Coordinates of N, CA and C in Angstrom, one line a residue:
Chain T
M532 N 16.6 12.7 71.1 CA 17.1 13.6 70.2 C 18.7 13.6 70.2
P533 N 19.3 13.2 69.2 CA 20.7 13.1 69.2 C 21.4 14.4 69.0
R534 N 22.6 14.5 69.6 CA 23.3 15.8 69.5 C 24.6 15.6 68.6
I535 N 24.7 16.4 67.6 CA 25.8 16.4 66.7 C 26.4 17.8 66.5
A536 N 27.7 17.9 66.5 CA 28.4 19.1 66.3 C 27.9 20.2 67.3
G537 N 28.2 19.9 68.5 CA 27.9 20.9 69.6 C 26.5 21.0 70.0
T538 N 25.8 22.1 69.7 CA 24.5 22.3 70.3 C 23.4 21.8 69.5
D539 N 23.7 21.2 68.3 CA 22.5 21.0 67.4 C 21.8 19.7 67.7
I540 N 20.5 19.7 67.6 CA 19.7 18.6 68.0 C 18.7 18.3 66.9
P541 N 19.1 17.6 65.8 CA 18.2 17.2 64.7 C 17.1 16.3 65.2
A542 N 15.9 16.4 64.6 CA 14.7 15.7 65.1 C 14.6 14.3 64.6
D543 N 13.4 13.7 64.5 CA 13.2 12.4 64.0 C 12.9 12.3 62.5
K544 N 13.7 13.0 61.8 CA 13.7 13.0 60.3 C 14.8 12.0 59.8
R545 N 14.8 11.8 58.5 CA 15.9 11.1 57.9 C 17.2 11.8 58.2
I546 N 18.2 11.0 58.4 CA 19.5 11.6 58.8 C 20.1 12.6 57.9
V547 N 19.9 12.4 56.5 CA 20.4 13.4 55.6 C 19.7 14.8 55.9
I548 N 18.4 14.7 56.1 CA 17.7 16.0 56.4 C 18.1 16.6 57.7
S549 N 18.2 15.7 58.7 CA 18.4 16.3 60.0 C 19.8 16.9 60.2
L550 N 20.7 16.3 59.4 CA 22.1 16.9 59.5 C 22.1 18.4 58.9
T551 N 21.1 18.7 58.0 CA 21.1 20.0 57.4 C 20.7 21.0 58.4
Y552 N 20.2 20.6 59.6 CA 19.8 21.6 60.6 C 21.1 22.2 61.3
I553 N 22.2 21.6 61.0 CA 23.5 22.1 61.6 C 23.9 23.3 60.7
Y554 N 24.3 24.4 61.3 CA 24.7 25.6 60.5 C 26.0 25.2 59.8
G555 N 26.0 25.4 58.5 CA 27.2 25.0 57.7 C 27.1 23.7 56.9
I556 N 26.0 23.0 57.1 CA 25.8 21.8 56.4 C 24.5 21.9 55.6
G557 N 24.5 21.7 54.3 CA 23.3 21.7 53.5 C 23.1 20.3 53.0
K558 N 22.2 20.2 52.0 CA 21.8 18.9 51.6 C 23.0 18.2 50.9
A559 N 23.7 18.9 50.0 CA 24.8 18.3 49.3 C 25.9 17.8 50.2
L560 N 26.3 18.6 51.1 CA 27.3 18.2 52.1 C 26.9 17.1 52.9
S561 N 25.6 17.1 53.4 CA 25.1 16.1 54.2 C 25.1 14.7 53.5
E562 N 24.8 14.7 52.2 CA 24.8 13.5 51.4 C 26.2 13.0 51.3
K563 N 27.2 13.9 51.1 CA 28.6 13.6 50.9 C 29.1 13.0 52.2
I564 N 28.8 13.5 53.3 CA 29.3 13.0 54.6 C 28.8 11.6 54.8
L565 N 27.5 11.4 54.6 CA 27.0 10.0 54.9 C 27.6 9.0 53.9
K566 N 27.8 9.4 52.7 CA 28.4 8.5 51.7 C 29.8 8.2 52.1
N567 N 30.6 9.2 52.6 CA 32.0 8.9 52.9 C 32.1 8.0 54.1
I568 N 31.2 8.0 55.0 CA 31.4 7.1 56.2 C 30.4 6.0 56.1
N569 N 29.8 5.8 54.9 CA 29.0 4.6 54.7 C 27.8 4.4 55.7
I570 N 27.0 5.4 55.8 CA 25.8 5.2 56.5 C 24.6 5.5 55.6
D571 N 23.6 4.7 55.7 CA 22.4 4.8 54.8 C 21.7 6.1 55.2
E572 N 21.5 7.0 54.2 CA 20.9 8.3 54.5 C 19.4 8.3 54.8
N573 N 18.8 7.1 54.6 CA 17.4 7.0 54.9 C 17.0 6.6 56.3
I574 N 18.0 6.3 57.1 CA 17.7 5.9 58.5 C 17.3 7.2 59.3
R575 N 16.3 7.0 60.1 CA 15.9 8.1 60.9 C 16.9 8.4 62.0
A576 N 17.1 9.7 62.3 CA 18.1 10.1 63.2 C 18.0 9.4 64.6
K577 N 16.8 9.1 65.0 CA 16.6 8.5 66.3 C 17.0 7.0 66.3
D578 N 17.0 6.4 65.1 CA 17.3 4.9 65.0 C 18.8 4.7 64.8
L579 N 19.6 5.7 64.8 CA 21.0 5.5 64.6 C 21.6 4.9 65.8
H580 N 22.7 4.1 65.6 CA 23.4 3.6 66.8 C 24.3 4.7 67.4
E581 N 24.6 4.5 68.6 CA 25.4 5.4 69.4 C 26.8 5.6 68.6
D582 N 27.4 4.5 68.2 CA 28.7 4.6 67.5 C 28.6 5.2 66.1
Q583 N 27.4 5.0 65.5 CA 27.2 5.7 64.2 C 27.2 7.2 64.4
L584 N 26.5 7.6 65.5 CA 26.4 9.0 65.8 C 27.8 9.6 66.1
T585 N 28.6 8.9 66.9 CA 29.9 9.4 67.2 C 30.8 9.5 65.9
M586 N 30.5 8.5 65.0 CA 31.3 8.5 63.7 C 30.9 9.8 62.9
I587 N 29.6 10.0 62.9 CA 29.2 11.2 62.1 C 29.8 12.5 62.7
S588 N 29.6 12.6 64.0 CA 30.0 13.9 64.7 C 31.6 14.0 64.6
G589 N 32.3 12.9 64.8 CA 33.7 12.9 64.7 C 34.2 13.4 63.3
Y590 N 33.5 12.8 62.3 CA 33.9 13.1 60.9 C 33.6 14.6 60.6
I591 N 32.5 15.1 61.0 CA 32.1 16.5 60.8 C 33.1 17.4 61.5
E592 N 33.4 17.1 62.7 CA 34.3 17.9 63.5 C 35.7 18.1 62.9
K593 N 36.2 16.9 62.4 CA 37.6 17.0 61.9 C 37.6 17.5 60.4
S594 N 36.5 17.5 59.7 CA 36.6 17.9 58.3 C 36.0 19.3 58.0
F595 N 35.0 19.7 58.7 CA 34.3 21.0 58.4 C 34.2 21.9 59.6
A596 N 34.2 23.2 59.3 CA 33.8 24.2 60.3 C 32.3 24.3 60.3
T597 N 31.7 24.2 61.5 CA 30.3 24.3 61.6 C 29.9 25.3 62.7
E598 N 28.7 25.7 62.8 CA 28.1 26.4 63.9 C 29.0 27.6 64.3
G599 N 29.4 27.7 65.6 CA 30.1 28.9 66.1 C 31.4 29.1 65.4
Q600 N 32.1 28.0 65.1 CA 33.4 28.1 64.5 C 33.3 28.8 63.1
L601 N 32.3 28.3 62.3 CA 32.0 28.8 61.0 C 31.6 30.3 61.0
R602 N 30.7 30.6 62.0 CA 30.3 32.0 62.1 C 31.5 32.9 62.5
R603 N 32.3 32.4 63.3 CA 33.5 33.2 63.7 C 34.4 33.4 62.5
Q604 N 34.6 32.3 61.7 CA 35.4 32.4 60.5 C 34.9 33.5 59.6
E605 N 33.5 33.5 59.4 CA 32.9 34.4 58.5 C 33.1 35.8 58.9
M606 N 32.9 36.0 60.3 CA 33.1 37.4 60.8 C 34.5 37.9 60.7
Q607 N 35.5 36.9 60.9 CA 36.9 37.3 60.7 C 37.2 37.7 59.3
N608 N 36.6 37.0 58.3 CA 36.9 37.3 56.9 C 36.4 38.7 56.6
I609 N 35.2 39.0 57.1 CA 34.6 40.3 56.8 C 35.5 41.4 57.5
A610 N 35.9 41.1 58.8 CA 36.7 42.1 59.5 C 38.0 42.3 58.8
R611 N 38.5 41.3 58.2 CA 39.8 41.4 57.5 C 39.6 42.3 56.3
M612 N 38.6 42.1 55.6 CA 38.3 42.9 54.4 C 38.1 44.4 54.8
K613 N 37.4 44.6 55.9 CA 37.2 45.9 56.3 C 38.5 46.6 56.7
S614 N 39.4 45.9 57.4 CA 40.6 46.5 57.9 C 41.6 46.8 56.8
I615 N 41.6 46.1 55.6 CA 42.5 46.4 54.6 C 41.9 47.4 53.6
N616 N 40.6 47.7 53.8 CA 39.9 48.7 53.0 C 39.9 48.3 51.5
C617 N 39.6 47.1 51.2 CA 39.4 46.7 49.8 C 38.0 47.0 49.4
Y618 N 37.6 46.9 48.2 CA 36.3 47.3 47.7 C 35.2 46.6 48.5
R619 N 35.4 45.2 48.6 CA 34.3 44.5 49.3 C 34.2 44.9 50.8
G620 N 35.4 45.2 51.4 CA 35.4 45.7 52.8 C 34.6 47.0 52.9
I621 N 34.8 47.9 52.0 CA 34.2 49.2 52.0 C 32.7 49.0 51.9
R622 N 32.3 48.1 50.9 CA 30.8 47.9 50.8 C 30.2 47.4 52.1
H623 N 31.0 46.5 52.8 CA 30.5 46.0 54.0 C 30.3 47.1 55.0
K624 N 31.3 48.0 55.0 CA 31.3 49.1 56.0 C 30.1 50.0 55.8
I625 N 29.8 50.4 54.5 CA 28.7 51.3 54.3 C 27.4 50.7 54.1
G626 N 27.4 49.4 54.3 CA 26.1 48.7 54.2 C 25.4 48.7 52.9
L627 N 26.2 48.5 51.8 CA 25.6 48.3 50.5 C 25.9 46.9 50.0
P628 N 25.2 46.5 48.9 CA 25.5 45.1 48.4 C 27.0 45.0 48.0
V629 N 27.5 43.8 48.3 CA 29.0 43.6 48.1 C 29.3 43.0 46.8
R630 N 28.3 42.3 46.2 CA 28.7 41.5 45.0 C 28.2 42.1 43.7
G631 N 28.2 43.4 43.6 CA 28.0 44.1 42.3 C 26.5 44.2 41.9
Q632 N 25.6 44.0 42.8 CA 24.2 44.2 42.5 C 23.9 45.6 42.2
R633 N 22.7 45.8 41.6 CA 22.3 47.2 41.3 C 21.8 47.9 42.6
T634 N 22.0 49.2 42.7 CA 21.6 49.9 43.9 C 20.6 51.0 43.6
K635 N 20.4 51.2 42.2 CA 19.5 52.3 41.9 C 18.1 52.0 42.4
T636 N 17.7 50.7 42.3 CA 16.5 50.2 42.9 C 16.8 49.0 43.7
N637 N 15.9 48.5 44.5 CA 16.1 47.2 45.2 C 17.3 47.4 46.2
A638 N 18.0 46.3 46.5 CA 19.1 46.2 47.5 C 18.5 46.6 48.8
R639 N 17.2 46.3 49.1 CA 16.6 46.8 50.3 C 17.1 45.9 51.5
T640 N 17.6 44.7 51.3 CA 18.1 43.9 52.4 C 19.3 44.6 53.0
R641 N 20.2 45.0 52.2 CA 21.4 45.7 52.7 C 21.1 47.1 53.2
K642 N 20.3 47.8 52.4 CA 20.1 49.2 52.7 C 19.1 49.5 53.8
G643 N 18.3 48.5 54.2 CA 17.3 48.7 55.2 C 16.0 49.2 54.6
R644 N 15.1 49.6 55.5 CA 13.8 50.1 55.0 C 14.0 51.4 54.2
K645 N 13.1 51.6 53.3 CA 13.1 52.7 52.4 C 13.1 54.0 53.1
K646 N 14.0 54.9 52.7 CA 13.9 56.3 53.3 C 13.4 57.2 52.2
T647 N 12.2 57.7 52.4 CA 11.6 58.5 51.4 C 12.3 59.9 51.4
V648 N 12.7 60.3 50.2 CA 13.2 61.7 50.1 C 12.1 62.6 49.6
A649 N 11.9 63.6 50.4 CA 10.8 64.5 50.0 C 11.0 65.2 48.7
G650 N 10.0 65.2 47.8 CA 10.0 66.0 46.6 C 10.9 65.4 45.5
K651 N 11.4 64.2 45.7 CA 12.3 63.7 44.7 C 11.6 63.4 43.4
K652 N 10.4 62.7 43.5 CA 9.7 62.3 42.3 C 9.1 63.4 41.6
S653 N 8.5 64.3 42.4 CA 7.7 65.4 41.7 C 8.6 66.3 40.9
V654 N 9.8 66.5 41.4 CA 10.8 67.4 40.7 C 11.1 66.7 39.3
K655 N 11.2 65.4 39.3 CA 11.5 64.7 38.1 C 10.4 64.9 37.1
E656 N 9.1 64.7 37.6 CA 8.0 64.8 36.8 C 7.8 66.2 36.1
L657 N 8.1 67.2 36.8 CA 8.0 68.6 36.3 C 9.1 68.8 35.2
G658 N 10.2 68.2 35.5 CA 11.4 68.5 34.6 C 11.4 67.6 33.4
Chain P
M756 N 32.8 33.7 37.0 CA 33.5 32.5 37.1 C 35.0 32.9 37.6
S757 N 35.5 32.0 38.4 CA 36.9 32.3 38.9 C 37.9 31.7 37.9
R758 N 39.1 32.3 38.1 CA 40.2 31.9 37.2 C 40.6 30.5 37.4
S759 N 41.0 29.8 36.3 CA 41.5 28.5 36.4 C 42.8 28.4 37.3
V760 N 42.8 27.4 38.2 CA 43.9 27.3 39.1 C 45.2 27.0 38.4
K761 N 45.0 26.2 37.3 CA 46.1 25.7 36.5 C 47.0 26.9 36.1
K762 N 46.4 28.0 35.8 CA 47.2 29.1 35.3 C 47.9 29.9 36.3
G763 N 47.5 29.7 37.6 CA 48.1 30.5 38.6 C 47.5 31.9 38.6
P764 N 47.9 32.8 39.6 CA 47.3 34.1 39.7 C 47.8 35.0 38.5
Y765 N 47.0 35.9 38.1 CA 47.5 36.8 37.1 C 48.3 37.9 37.7
V766 N 49.6 38.0 37.3 CA 50.4 39.0 37.8 C 51.0 39.7 36.6
D767 N 50.9 41.0 36.6 CA 51.5 41.8 35.4 C 53.0 41.6 35.5
S768 N 53.6 41.0 34.4 CA 55.0 40.7 34.4 C 55.9 41.9 34.5
K769 N 55.5 43.0 33.9 CA 56.3 44.2 33.9 C 56.4 44.8 35.3
L770 N 55.2 44.7 35.9 CA 55.1 45.3 37.3 C 55.9 44.4 38.3
L771 N 55.8 43.1 38.1 CA 56.6 42.2 39.0 C 58.1 42.5 38.8
K772 N 58.5 42.7 37.6 CA 59.9 42.9 37.3 C 60.4 44.2 38.0
K773 N 59.5 45.2 38.0 CA 59.9 46.4 38.6 C 60.0 46.2 40.1
V774 N 59.1 45.5 40.7 CA 59.1 45.3 42.1 C 60.3 44.5 42.5
L775 N 60.7 43.5 41.8 CA 61.8 42.7 42.1 C 63.1 43.5 42.0
K776 N 63.1 44.4 41.0 CA 64.3 45.3 40.9 C 64.4 46.2 42.1
Q777 N 63.3 46.7 42.5 CA 63.3 47.6 43.7 C 63.7 46.8 44.9
K778 N 63.4 45.6 45.0 CA 63.8 44.8 46.1 C 65.3 44.7 46.2
E779 N 65.9 44.5 45.0 CA 67.3 44.3 45.0 C 68.0 45.6 45.5
I780 N 67.6 46.7 45.0 CA 68.2 47.9 45.4 C 67.6 48.5 46.7
K781 N 66.7 47.7 47.3 CA 66.1 48.1 48.6 C 65.5 49.5 48.6
S782 N 64.8 49.9 47.5 CA 64.2 51.2 47.5 C 62.7 50.9 47.7
N783 N 62.0 52.0 48.1 CA 60.5 51.8 48.3 C 59.8 53.0 47.7
E784 N 60.2 53.3 46.5 CA 59.6 54.4 45.8 C 58.2 53.9 45.3
P785 N 57.2 54.8 45.4 CA 55.9 54.4 44.9 C 56.0 54.0 43.4
L786 N 55.4 52.9 43.0 CA 55.3 52.5 41.6 C 54.0 52.9 41.0
R787 N 54.1 53.6 40.0 CA 52.9 54.0 39.2 C 52.4 52.8 38.4
T788 N 51.2 52.5 38.5 CA 50.7 51.4 37.6 C 49.3 51.6 37.2
W789 N 49.0 51.0 36.0 CA 47.7 51.0 35.5 C 47.0 49.6 35.6
C790 N 47.8 48.6 36.0 CA 47.3 47.3 36.0 C 46.5 47.0 37.2
R791 N 45.2 47.4 37.2 CA 44.4 47.2 38.4 C 44.0 45.7 38.5
S792 N 44.1 45.0 37.5 CA 43.7 43.6 37.5 C 44.8 42.6 38.0
C793 N 46.0 43.2 38.3 CA 47.1 42.4 38.7 C 46.9 42.0 40.2
T794 N 47.1 40.7 40.4 CA 47.0 40.1 41.7 C 48.2 40.6 42.6
I795 N 47.9 40.8 43.9 CA 49.0 41.2 44.8 C 49.6 39.9 45.3
V796 N 50.9 39.7 45.0 CA 51.6 38.5 45.4 C 52.5 38.8 46.6
P797 N 53.0 37.8 47.3 CA 53.8 38.1 48.5 C 55.0 39.0 48.2
D798 N 55.5 39.0 47.0 CA 56.7 39.9 46.7 C 56.3 41.3 46.8
F799 N 55.0 41.7 46.7 CA 54.6 43.1 46.7 C 54.5 43.6 48.1
V800 N 54.6 42.8 49.1 CA 54.3 43.2 50.5 C 55.4 44.3 50.9
S801 N 54.9 45.3 51.6 CA 55.7 46.4 52.1 C 56.3 47.2 50.9
H802 N 55.7 47.2 49.8 CA 56.0 48.1 48.7 C 54.9 49.1 48.5
T803 N 55.1 50.2 48.0 CA 54.1 51.2 47.8 C 53.7 51.3 46.3
F804 N 52.4 51.4 46.0 CA 52.0 51.5 44.6 C 51.1 52.7 44.5
M805 N 51.2 53.3 43.3 CA 50.2 54.3 42.9 C 49.3 53.7 41.9
I806 N 48.1 53.4 42.3 CA 47.2 52.7 41.4 C 46.3 53.6 40.7
H807 N 46.2 53.5 39.4 CA 45.4 54.4 38.6 C 43.9 54.1 38.8
N808 N 43.1 55.1 39.0 CA 41.7 54.8 39.2 C 40.8 55.4 38.0
G809 N 41.5 55.6 36.9 CA 40.8 56.2 35.8 C 41.0 57.7 35.6
K810 N 41.4 58.3 36.7 CA 41.6 59.7 36.6 C 43.0 60.1 37.2
G811 N 43.3 59.6 38.4 CA 44.6 59.9 38.9 C 45.1 58.6 39.6
F812 N 46.1 58.8 40.4 CA 46.7 57.6 41.1 C 46.3 57.7 42.6
Q813 N 46.1 56.5 43.1 CA 45.8 56.4 44.5 C 47.0 55.6 45.2
R814 N 47.5 56.1 46.3 CA 48.6 55.5 46.9 C 48.1 54.3 47.7
L815 N 48.9 53.2 47.7 CA 48.6 52.0 48.5 C 49.9 51.4 49.0
F816 N 49.9 51.3 50.3 CA 51.0 50.5 50.9 C 50.5 49.1 51.1
V817 N 51.2 48.1 50.5 CA 50.7 46.8 50.6 C 51.1 46.1 51.9
T818 N 50.1 45.5 52.6 CA 50.4 44.7 53.8 C 50.2 43.3 53.5
D819 N 50.5 42.4 54.5 CA 50.4 41.0 54.4 C 49.0 40.6 54.1
D820 N 48.0 41.2 54.7 CA 46.6 40.9 54.5 C 46.1 41.0 53.1
M821 N 46.8 41.9 52.3 CA 46.2 42.2 51.0 C 46.6 41.2 50.0
V822 N 47.5 40.2 50.3 CA 47.9 39.2 49.3 C 46.7 38.5 48.8
G823 N 46.7 38.3 47.5 CA 45.5 37.5 47.0 C 44.5 38.4 46.4
H824 N 44.4 39.7 46.8 CA 43.5 40.6 46.2 C 44.1 41.2 45.0
K825 N 43.2 41.9 44.2 CA 43.8 42.6 43.1 C 44.1 44.1 43.4
L826 N 45.0 44.7 42.7 CA 45.4 46.1 43.0 C 44.2 47.0 42.9
G827 N 43.3 46.7 41.9 CA 42.2 47.6 41.7 C 41.2 47.7 42.8
E828 N 41.2 46.6 43.6 CA 40.2 46.6 44.7 C 40.5 47.7 45.7
F829 N 41.7 48.3 45.6 CA 42.1 49.3 46.6 C 42.1 50.7 46.1
A830 N 41.7 50.9 44.8 CA 41.7 52.2 44.2 C 40.3 52.4 43.6
L831 N 39.4 53.0 44.4 CA 38.0 53.1 43.9 C 37.9 54.0 42.7
T832 N 37.0 53.7 41.8 CA 36.9 54.4 40.6 C 35.7 55.4 40.6
R833 N 34.9 55.3 41.7 CA 33.8 56.2 41.8 C 33.9 57.0 43.1
I834 N 33.4 58.2 43.1 CA 33.3 59.0 44.3 C 31.9 59.2 44.7
F835 N 31.6 59.0 45.9 CA 30.2 59.2 46.4 C 30.2 60.4 47.2
R836 N 29.6 61.5 46.8 CA 29.4 62.6 47.7 C 28.0 62.5 48.3
A837 N 28.0 62.8 49.6 CA 26.8 62.5 50.4 C 25.5 63.2 49.8
H838 N 24.4 62.5 50.0 CA 23.1 63.1 49.6 C 22.8 64.3 50.4
G839 N 22.1 65.2 49.9 CA 21.9 66.5 50.5 C 21.2 66.5 51.9
G840 N 21.4 67.5 52.7 CA 20.7 67.8 53.9 C 20.5 66.7 54.9
V841 N 19.4 66.0 54.8 CA 19.0 65.2 55.9 C 20.0 64.1 56.3
K842 N 20.5 63.4 55.3 CA 21.3 62.2 55.6 C 22.8 62.6 55.5
K843 N 23.2 63.4 56.4 CA 24.7 63.8 56.4 C 25.5 62.7 57.0
K844 N 24.9 61.7 57.7 CA 25.7 60.7 58.4 C 26.4 59.7 57.5
E845 N 25.8 59.6 56.3 CA 26.4 58.5 55.4 C 27.9 58.8 55.1
T846 N 28.6 57.7 55.2 CA 30.1 57.8 55.0 C 30.4 58.0 53.6
P847 N 31.2 59.0 53.2 CA 31.6 59.1 51.8 C 32.6 58.1 51.5
R848 N 32.6 57.6 50.3 CA 33.6 56.6 49.9 C 34.5 57.2 48.8
G849 N 35.7 56.6 48.7 CA 36.6 57.1 47.7 C 37.5 58.1 48.2

């Protein structure tokens, strides 16, 4: 099992697919990487040469933020927005959707499990 | 969709003029403005703005970190008053 970009260990799949196991690399980026350094994307990860592997990991390291570095970047961006108190930062702070989604219903991922308010519905029905 | 890079950031020309004028005379009086869609450019840093939120003005002192955001992002247009009784913990916004 080859190691690329720190701790990641893609399996014996095609190299395009196994690269997507790295945090921060999806299918499109994976294809682009392999195209740029001229490696056939259909080779299985285990069949790659040692120097091909170092080429891939070297290219990824110098061009993209992945894994821990990317996670840190994301956290910093959110922390920055929180500290300057802009709209997006405020939404992050109070745990509501950030990108303008509706909150009358749904938005359960951000808001967490439903909190039932006693008597809310029945009051409406009477009125 | 985001704005075309070719055009550069949208900056209200009148507001920018006012800021530059203030810079010349080194004053830092709060500038009243309605242009919430105006991007904060580096020239705005360490100036104070009063941004209209539809009803009144909200004071904002611009810092380095705010460059690139719009003025309106810092003056909320809605007030959330906490839901009754049980959930008093929720942070009010605005």
